[in-house]
CSV table of C-alpha atoms (C1' of nucleotides) in Angstrom, one decimal:
chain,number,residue,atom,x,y,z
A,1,UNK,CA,0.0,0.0,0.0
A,2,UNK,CA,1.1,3.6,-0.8
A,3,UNK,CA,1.7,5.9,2.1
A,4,UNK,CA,-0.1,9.0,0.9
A,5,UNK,CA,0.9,11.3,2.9
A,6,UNK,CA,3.8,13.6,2.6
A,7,UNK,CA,6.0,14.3,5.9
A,8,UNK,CA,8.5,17.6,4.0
A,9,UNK,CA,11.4,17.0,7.2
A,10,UNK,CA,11.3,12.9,5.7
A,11,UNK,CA,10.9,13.5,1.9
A,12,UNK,CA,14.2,12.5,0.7
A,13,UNK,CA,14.4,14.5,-2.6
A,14,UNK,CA,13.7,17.5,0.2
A,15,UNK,CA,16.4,16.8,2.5
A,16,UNK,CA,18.6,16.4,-0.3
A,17,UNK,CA,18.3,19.5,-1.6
A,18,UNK,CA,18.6,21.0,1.9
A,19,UNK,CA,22.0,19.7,2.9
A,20,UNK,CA,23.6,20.5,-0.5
A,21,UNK,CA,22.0,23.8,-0.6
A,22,UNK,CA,23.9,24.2,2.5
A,23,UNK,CA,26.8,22.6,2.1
A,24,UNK,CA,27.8,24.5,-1.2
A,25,UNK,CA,26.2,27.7,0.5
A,26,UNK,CA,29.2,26.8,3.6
A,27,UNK,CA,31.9,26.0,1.2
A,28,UNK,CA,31.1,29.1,-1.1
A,29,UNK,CA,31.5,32.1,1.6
A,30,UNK,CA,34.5,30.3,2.2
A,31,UNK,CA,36.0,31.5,-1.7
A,32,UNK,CA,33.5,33.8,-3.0
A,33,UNK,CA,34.1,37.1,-1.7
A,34,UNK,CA,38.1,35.8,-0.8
A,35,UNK,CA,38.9,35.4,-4.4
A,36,UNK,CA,35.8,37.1,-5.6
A,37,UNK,CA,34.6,33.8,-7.6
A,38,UNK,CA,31.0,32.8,-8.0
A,39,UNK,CA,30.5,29.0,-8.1
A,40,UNK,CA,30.5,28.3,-11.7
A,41,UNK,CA,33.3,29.8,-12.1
A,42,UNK,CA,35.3,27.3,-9.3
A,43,UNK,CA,33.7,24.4,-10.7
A,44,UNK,CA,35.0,25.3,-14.0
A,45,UNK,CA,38.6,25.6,-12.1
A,46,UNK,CA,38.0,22.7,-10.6
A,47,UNK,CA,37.6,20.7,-13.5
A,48,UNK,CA,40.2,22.7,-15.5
A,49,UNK,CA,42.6,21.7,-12.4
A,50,UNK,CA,41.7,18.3,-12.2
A,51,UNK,CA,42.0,17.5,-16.0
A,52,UNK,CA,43.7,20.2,-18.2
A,53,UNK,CA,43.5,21.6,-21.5
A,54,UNK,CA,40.0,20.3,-22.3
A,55,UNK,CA,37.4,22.1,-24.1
A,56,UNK,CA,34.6,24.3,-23.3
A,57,UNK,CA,32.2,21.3,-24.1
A,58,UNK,CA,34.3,18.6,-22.0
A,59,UNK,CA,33.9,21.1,-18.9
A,60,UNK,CA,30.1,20.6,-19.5
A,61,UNK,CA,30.4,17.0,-20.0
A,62,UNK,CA,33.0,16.6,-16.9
A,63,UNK,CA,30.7,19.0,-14.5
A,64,UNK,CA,27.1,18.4,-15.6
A,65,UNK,CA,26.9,22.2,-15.7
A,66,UNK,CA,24.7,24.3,-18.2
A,67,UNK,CA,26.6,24.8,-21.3
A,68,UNK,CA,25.9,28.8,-21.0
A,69,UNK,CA,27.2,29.2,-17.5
A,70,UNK,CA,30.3,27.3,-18.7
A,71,UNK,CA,30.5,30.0,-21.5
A,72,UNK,CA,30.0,32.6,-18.9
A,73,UNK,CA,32.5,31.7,-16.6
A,74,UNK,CA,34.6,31.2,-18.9
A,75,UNK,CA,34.8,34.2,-20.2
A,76,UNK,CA,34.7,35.8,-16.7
A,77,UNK,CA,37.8,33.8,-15.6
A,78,UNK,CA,39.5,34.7,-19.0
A,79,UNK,CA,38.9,38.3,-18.1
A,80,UNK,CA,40.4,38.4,-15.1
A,81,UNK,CA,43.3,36.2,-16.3
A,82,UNK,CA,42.9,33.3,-14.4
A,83,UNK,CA,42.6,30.4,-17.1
A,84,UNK,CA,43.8,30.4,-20.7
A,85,UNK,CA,42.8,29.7,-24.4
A,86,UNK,CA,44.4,28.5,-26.8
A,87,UNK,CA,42.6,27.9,-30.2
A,88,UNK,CA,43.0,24.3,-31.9
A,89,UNK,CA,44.1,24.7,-35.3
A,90,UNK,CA,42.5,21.7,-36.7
A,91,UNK,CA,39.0,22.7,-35.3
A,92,UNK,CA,38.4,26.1,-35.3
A,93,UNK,CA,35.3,26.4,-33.5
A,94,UNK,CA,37.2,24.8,-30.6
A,95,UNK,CA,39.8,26.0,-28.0
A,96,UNK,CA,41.1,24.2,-24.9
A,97,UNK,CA,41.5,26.0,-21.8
A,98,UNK,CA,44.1,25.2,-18.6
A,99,UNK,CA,44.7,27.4,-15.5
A,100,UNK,CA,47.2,30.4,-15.6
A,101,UNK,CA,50.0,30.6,-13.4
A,102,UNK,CA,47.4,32.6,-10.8
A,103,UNK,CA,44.4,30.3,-11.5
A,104,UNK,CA,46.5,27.5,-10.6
A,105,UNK,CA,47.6,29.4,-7.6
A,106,UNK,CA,44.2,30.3,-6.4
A,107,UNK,CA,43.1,26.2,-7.2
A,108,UNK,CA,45.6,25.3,-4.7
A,109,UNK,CA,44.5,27.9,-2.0
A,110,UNK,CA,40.7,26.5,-2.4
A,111,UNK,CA,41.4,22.8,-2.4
A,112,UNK,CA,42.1,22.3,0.9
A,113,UNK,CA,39.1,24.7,2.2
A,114,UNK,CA,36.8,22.2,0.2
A,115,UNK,CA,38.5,19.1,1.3
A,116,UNK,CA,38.6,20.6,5.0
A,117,UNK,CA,34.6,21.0,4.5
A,118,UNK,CA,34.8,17.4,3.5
A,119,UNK,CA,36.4,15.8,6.4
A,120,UNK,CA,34.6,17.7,8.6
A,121,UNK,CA,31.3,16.7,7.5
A,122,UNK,CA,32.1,12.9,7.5
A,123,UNK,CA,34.4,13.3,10.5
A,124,UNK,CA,32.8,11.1,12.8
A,125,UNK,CA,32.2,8.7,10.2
A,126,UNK,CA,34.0,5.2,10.4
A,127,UNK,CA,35.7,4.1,7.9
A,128,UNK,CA,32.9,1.6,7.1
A,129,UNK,CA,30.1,4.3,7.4
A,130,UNK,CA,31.8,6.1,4.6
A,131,UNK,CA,31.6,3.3,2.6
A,132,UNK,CA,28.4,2.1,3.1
A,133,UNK,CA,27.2,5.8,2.6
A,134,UNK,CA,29.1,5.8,-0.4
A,135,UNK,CA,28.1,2.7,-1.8
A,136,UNK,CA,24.3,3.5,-1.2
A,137,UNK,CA,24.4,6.9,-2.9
A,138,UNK,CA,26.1,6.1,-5.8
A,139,UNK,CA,23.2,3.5,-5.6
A,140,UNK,CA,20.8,6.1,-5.7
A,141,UNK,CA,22.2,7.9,-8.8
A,142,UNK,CA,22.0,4.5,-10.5
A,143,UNK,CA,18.6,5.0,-9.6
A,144,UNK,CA,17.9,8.4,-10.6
A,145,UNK,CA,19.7,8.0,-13.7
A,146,UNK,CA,17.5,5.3,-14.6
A,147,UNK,CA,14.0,7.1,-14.2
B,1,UNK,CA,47.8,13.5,5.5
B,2,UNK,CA,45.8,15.8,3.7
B,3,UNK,CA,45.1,14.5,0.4
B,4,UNK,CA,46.0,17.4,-1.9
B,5,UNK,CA,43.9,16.0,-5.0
B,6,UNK,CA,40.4,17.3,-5.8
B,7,UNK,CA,38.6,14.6,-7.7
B,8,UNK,CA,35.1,16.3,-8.3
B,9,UNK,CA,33.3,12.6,-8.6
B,10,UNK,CA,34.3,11.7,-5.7
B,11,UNK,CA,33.6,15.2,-3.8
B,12,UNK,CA,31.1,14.7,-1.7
B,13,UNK,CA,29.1,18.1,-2.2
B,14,UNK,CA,29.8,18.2,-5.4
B,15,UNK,CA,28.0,14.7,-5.8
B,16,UNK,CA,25.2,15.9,-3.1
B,17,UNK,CA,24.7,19.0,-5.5
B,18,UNK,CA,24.6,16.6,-8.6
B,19,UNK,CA,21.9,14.0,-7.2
B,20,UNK,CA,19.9,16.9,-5.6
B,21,UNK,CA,19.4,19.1,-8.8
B,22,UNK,CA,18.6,16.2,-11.2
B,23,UNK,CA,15.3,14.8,-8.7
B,24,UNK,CA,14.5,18.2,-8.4
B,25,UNK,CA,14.3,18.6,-11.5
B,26,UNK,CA,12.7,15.5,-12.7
B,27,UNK,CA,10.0,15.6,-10.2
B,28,UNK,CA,9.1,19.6,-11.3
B,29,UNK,CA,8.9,18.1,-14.5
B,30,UNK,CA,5.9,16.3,-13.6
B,31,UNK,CA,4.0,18.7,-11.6
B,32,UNK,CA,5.1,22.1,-13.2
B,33,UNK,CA,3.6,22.6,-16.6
B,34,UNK,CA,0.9,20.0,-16.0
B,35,UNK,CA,-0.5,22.0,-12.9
B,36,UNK,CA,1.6,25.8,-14.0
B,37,UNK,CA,3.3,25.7,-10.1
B,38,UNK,CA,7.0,26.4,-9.9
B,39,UNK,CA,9.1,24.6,-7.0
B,40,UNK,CA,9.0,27.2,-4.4
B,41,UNK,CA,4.7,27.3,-4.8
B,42,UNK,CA,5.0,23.5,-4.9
B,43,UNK,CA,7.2,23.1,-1.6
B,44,UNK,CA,4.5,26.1,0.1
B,45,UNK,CA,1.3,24.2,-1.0
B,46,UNK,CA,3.3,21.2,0.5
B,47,UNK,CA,4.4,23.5,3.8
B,48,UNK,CA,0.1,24.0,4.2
B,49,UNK,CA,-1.2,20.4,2.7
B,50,UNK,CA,1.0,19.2,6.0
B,51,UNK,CA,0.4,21.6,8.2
B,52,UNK,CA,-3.0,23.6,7.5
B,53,UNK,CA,-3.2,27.3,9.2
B,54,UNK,CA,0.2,28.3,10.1
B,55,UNK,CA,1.7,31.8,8.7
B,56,UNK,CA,4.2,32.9,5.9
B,57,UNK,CA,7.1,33.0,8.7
B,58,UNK,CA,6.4,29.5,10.2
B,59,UNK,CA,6.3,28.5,6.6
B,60,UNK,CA,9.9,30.1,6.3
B,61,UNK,CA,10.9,27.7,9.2
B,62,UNK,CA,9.0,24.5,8.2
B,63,UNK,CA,10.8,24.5,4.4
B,64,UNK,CA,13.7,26.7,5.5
B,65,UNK,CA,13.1,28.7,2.2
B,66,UNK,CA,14.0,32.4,1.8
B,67,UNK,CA,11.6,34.5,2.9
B,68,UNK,CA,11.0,36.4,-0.3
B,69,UNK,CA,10.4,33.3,-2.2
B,70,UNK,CA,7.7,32.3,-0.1
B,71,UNK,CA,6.4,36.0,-0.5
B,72,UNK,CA,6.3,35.6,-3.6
B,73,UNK,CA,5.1,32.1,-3.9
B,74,UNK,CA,2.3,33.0,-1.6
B,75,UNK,CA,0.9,35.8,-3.2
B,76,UNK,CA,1.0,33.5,-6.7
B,77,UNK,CA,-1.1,31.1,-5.5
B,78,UNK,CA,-3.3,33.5,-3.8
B,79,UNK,CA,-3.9,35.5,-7.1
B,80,UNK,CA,-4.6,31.9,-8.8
B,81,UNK,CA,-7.1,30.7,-5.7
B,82,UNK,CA,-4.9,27.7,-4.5
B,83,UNK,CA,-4.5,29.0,-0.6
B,84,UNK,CA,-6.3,31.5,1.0
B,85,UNK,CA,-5.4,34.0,3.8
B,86,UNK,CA,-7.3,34.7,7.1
B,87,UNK,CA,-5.5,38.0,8.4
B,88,UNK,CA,-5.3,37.2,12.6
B,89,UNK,CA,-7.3,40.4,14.7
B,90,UNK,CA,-5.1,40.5,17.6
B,91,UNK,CA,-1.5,40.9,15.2
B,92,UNK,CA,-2.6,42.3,12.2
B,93,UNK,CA,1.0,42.2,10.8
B,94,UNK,CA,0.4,38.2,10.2
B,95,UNK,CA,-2.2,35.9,8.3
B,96,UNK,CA,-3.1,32.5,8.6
B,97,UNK,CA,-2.5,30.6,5.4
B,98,UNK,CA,-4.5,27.2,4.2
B,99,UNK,CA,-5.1,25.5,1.0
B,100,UNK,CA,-8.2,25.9,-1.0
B,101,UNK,CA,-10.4,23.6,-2.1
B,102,UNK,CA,-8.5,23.3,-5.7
B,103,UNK,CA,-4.8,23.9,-4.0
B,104,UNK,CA,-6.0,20.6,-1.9
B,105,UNK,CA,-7.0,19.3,-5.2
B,106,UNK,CA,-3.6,19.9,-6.3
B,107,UNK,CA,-1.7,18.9,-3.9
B,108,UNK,CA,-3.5,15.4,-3.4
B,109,UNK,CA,-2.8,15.1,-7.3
B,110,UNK,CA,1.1,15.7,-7.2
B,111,UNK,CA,1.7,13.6,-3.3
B,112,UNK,CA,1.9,10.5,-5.1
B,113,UNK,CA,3.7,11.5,-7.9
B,114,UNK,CA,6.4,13.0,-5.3
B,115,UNK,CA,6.1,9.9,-3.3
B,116,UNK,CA,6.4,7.5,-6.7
B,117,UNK,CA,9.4,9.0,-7.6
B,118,UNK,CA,11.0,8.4,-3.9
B,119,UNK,CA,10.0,5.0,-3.9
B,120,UNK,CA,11.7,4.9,-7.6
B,121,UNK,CA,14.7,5.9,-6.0
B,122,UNK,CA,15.0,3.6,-3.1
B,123,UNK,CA,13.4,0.9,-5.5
B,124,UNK,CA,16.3,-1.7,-4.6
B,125,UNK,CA,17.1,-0.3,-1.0
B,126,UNK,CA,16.7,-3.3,1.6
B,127,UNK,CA,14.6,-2.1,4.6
B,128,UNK,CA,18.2,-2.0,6.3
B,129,UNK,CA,20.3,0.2,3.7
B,130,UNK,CA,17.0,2.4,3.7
B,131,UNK,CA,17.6,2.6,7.6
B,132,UNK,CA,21.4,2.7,7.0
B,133,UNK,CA,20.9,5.4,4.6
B,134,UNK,CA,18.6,7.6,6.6
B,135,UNK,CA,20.7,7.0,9.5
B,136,UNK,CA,24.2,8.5,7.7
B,137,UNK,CA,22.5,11.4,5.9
B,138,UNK,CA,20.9,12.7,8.9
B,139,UNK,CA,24.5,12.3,10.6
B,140,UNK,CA,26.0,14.6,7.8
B,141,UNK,CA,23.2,16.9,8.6
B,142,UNK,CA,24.1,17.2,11.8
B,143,UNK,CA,27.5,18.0,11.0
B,144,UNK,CA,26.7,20.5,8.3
B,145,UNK,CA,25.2,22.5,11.2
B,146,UNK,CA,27.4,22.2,13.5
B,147,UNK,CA,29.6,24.3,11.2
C,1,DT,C1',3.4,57.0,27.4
C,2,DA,C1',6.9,58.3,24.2
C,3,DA,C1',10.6,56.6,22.0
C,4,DC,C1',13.2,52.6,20.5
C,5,DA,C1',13.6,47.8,19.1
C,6,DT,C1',11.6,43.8,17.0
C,7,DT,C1',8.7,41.2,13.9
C,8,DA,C1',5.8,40.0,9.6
C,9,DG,C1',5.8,40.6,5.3
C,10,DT,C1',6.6,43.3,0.8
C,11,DT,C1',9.1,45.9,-2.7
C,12,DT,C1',13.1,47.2,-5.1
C,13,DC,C1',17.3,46.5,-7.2
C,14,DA,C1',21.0,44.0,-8.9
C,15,DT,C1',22.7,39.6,-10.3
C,16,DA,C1',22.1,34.7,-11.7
C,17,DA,C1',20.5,31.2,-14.6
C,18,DG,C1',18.3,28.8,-18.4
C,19,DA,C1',15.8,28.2,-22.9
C,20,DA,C1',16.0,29.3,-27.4
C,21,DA,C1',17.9,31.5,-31.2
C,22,DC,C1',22.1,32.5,-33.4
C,23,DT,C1',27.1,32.3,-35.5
C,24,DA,C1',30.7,30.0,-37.3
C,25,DA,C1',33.1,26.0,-38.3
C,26,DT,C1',33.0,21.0,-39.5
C,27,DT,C1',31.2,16.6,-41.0
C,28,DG,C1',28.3,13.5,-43.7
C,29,DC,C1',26.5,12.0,-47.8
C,30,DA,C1',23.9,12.4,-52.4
D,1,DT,C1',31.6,19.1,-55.1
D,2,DG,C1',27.8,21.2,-52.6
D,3,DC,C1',24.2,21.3,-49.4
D,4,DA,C1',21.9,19.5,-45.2
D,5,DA,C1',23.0,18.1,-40.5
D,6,DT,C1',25.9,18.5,-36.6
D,7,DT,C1',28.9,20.6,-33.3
D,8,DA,C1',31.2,24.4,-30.4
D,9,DG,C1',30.4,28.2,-28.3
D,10,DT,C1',28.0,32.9,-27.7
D,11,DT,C1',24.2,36.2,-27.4
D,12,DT,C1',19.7,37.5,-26.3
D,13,DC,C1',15.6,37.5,-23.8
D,14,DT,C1',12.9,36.2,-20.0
D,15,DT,C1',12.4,34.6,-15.5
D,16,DA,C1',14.4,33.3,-10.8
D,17,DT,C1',16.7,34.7,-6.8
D,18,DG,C1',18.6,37.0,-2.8
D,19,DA,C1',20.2,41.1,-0.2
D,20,DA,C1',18.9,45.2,1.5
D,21,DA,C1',15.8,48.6,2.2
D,22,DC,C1',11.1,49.5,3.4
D,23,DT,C1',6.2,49.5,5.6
D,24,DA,C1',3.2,48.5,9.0
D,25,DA,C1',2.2,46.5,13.3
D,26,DT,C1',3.5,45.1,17.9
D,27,DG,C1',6.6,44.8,22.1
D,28,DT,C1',9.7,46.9,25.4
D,29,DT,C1',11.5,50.0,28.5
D,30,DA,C1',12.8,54.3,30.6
DNA sequence: TAACATTAGTTTCATAAGAAACTAATTGCA
DNA sequence: TGCAATTAGTTTCTTATGAAACTAATGTTA
């Protein structure tokens, strides 16, 4: 039998979007105004540090993120001289990007305030909870990606 | 040892972000052009449809939801007839918001489709890793707000 | 009881974000 | 070849969102 009533504080697409609105809310202060970067424009670091000189598209592909608020922060980050473009001959309509010397500078600064978040949200976590909460929510993106 | 390496599939709000905006998503899809309500009027008629009679503040607390977007939500589904407002005579700064007759139309309507799409998700959960789950994610809560 | 502080809710203003249309380059195929 | 379809990326337009200022009512305190 369906349970047909809905309890918000145990609806889990609610809670999710509760705790990662907060979570990227905490981790953001922590950059934003520091380094005056919104969060598109870190996750495109992010990727850019993690893997570089990749396309505009492979950011998209590589961060799930709209393909305009790629464009945007990429242009943004060019502006203020914190990745770079190079144009690929053999495809015009494409360019490949990597950190400059400062974006890869600021990259390093923010690394370990996200990874600090991190450990502190799992901290009293065993190493078998993290696991078994890792294992389960991969699950449920299975399952999402499914529907 | 810090680990020095961001890997953004494994980052844990990165992922939480991820799985958070694509239910989101998918479930608006099936409530917000079929019934014209956007999330934030969908989460307020959810706030009232649990707990009838309570104010546009205490609706800020219940969804922890900015209180302009549930200004705003509120006076849409006024103007369309979904809630109604009693204004209280002994603080006439606050009102008393409940569901219409067609907002609990509505709202009956879309419960199973939010509670389908849950169950979708934990389809293959064992009542244990459901419990498991619940029990971990409301741990990270915890910690997120001890921050 | 006259000010000052607080609270509920709204409006304004500036920025963010996404859909759709667009440009420019490349690829596929008749 | 040459023209339709595809792809990379940008721009435009409309709507969403949040911070801060504001209005109106109530509470507090000297």
């Amino acid at each position: 039998m369906t349970n047909k009533t809905l309890l918000l504080k145990d609806f889990l697409p609610y809670r999710l979007s509760l705790l990662s609105n907060k979570i990227s809310r905490t981790i953001a202060d922590g950059y934003e105004e520091r380094f005056s970067l919104t969060l598109p424009e870190w996750r495109v670091m992010a990727a850019l540090g993690e893997e570089p000189n990749i396309s505009a598209n492979q950011v998209v592909e590589k961060t799930a993120m709209d393909k305009v608020a790629v464009s945007r922060a990429v242009k943004k980050l060019l502006e203020d001289g914190r990745i770079e473009r190079q144009f690929s001959q053999d495809d015009r309509r494409r360019s490949v990007l990597t950190l400059s010397e400062s974006g890869a500078a600021i990259y390093q600064d923010i690394i370990p305030i996200a990874l600090t978040h991190e450990q502190r949200l799992l901290a009293n976590f065993s190493d078998e909870e993290k696991a078994q909460f890792d294992a389960l929510f991969d699950k449920l993106m299975q399952n999402q990606s499914a529907l």
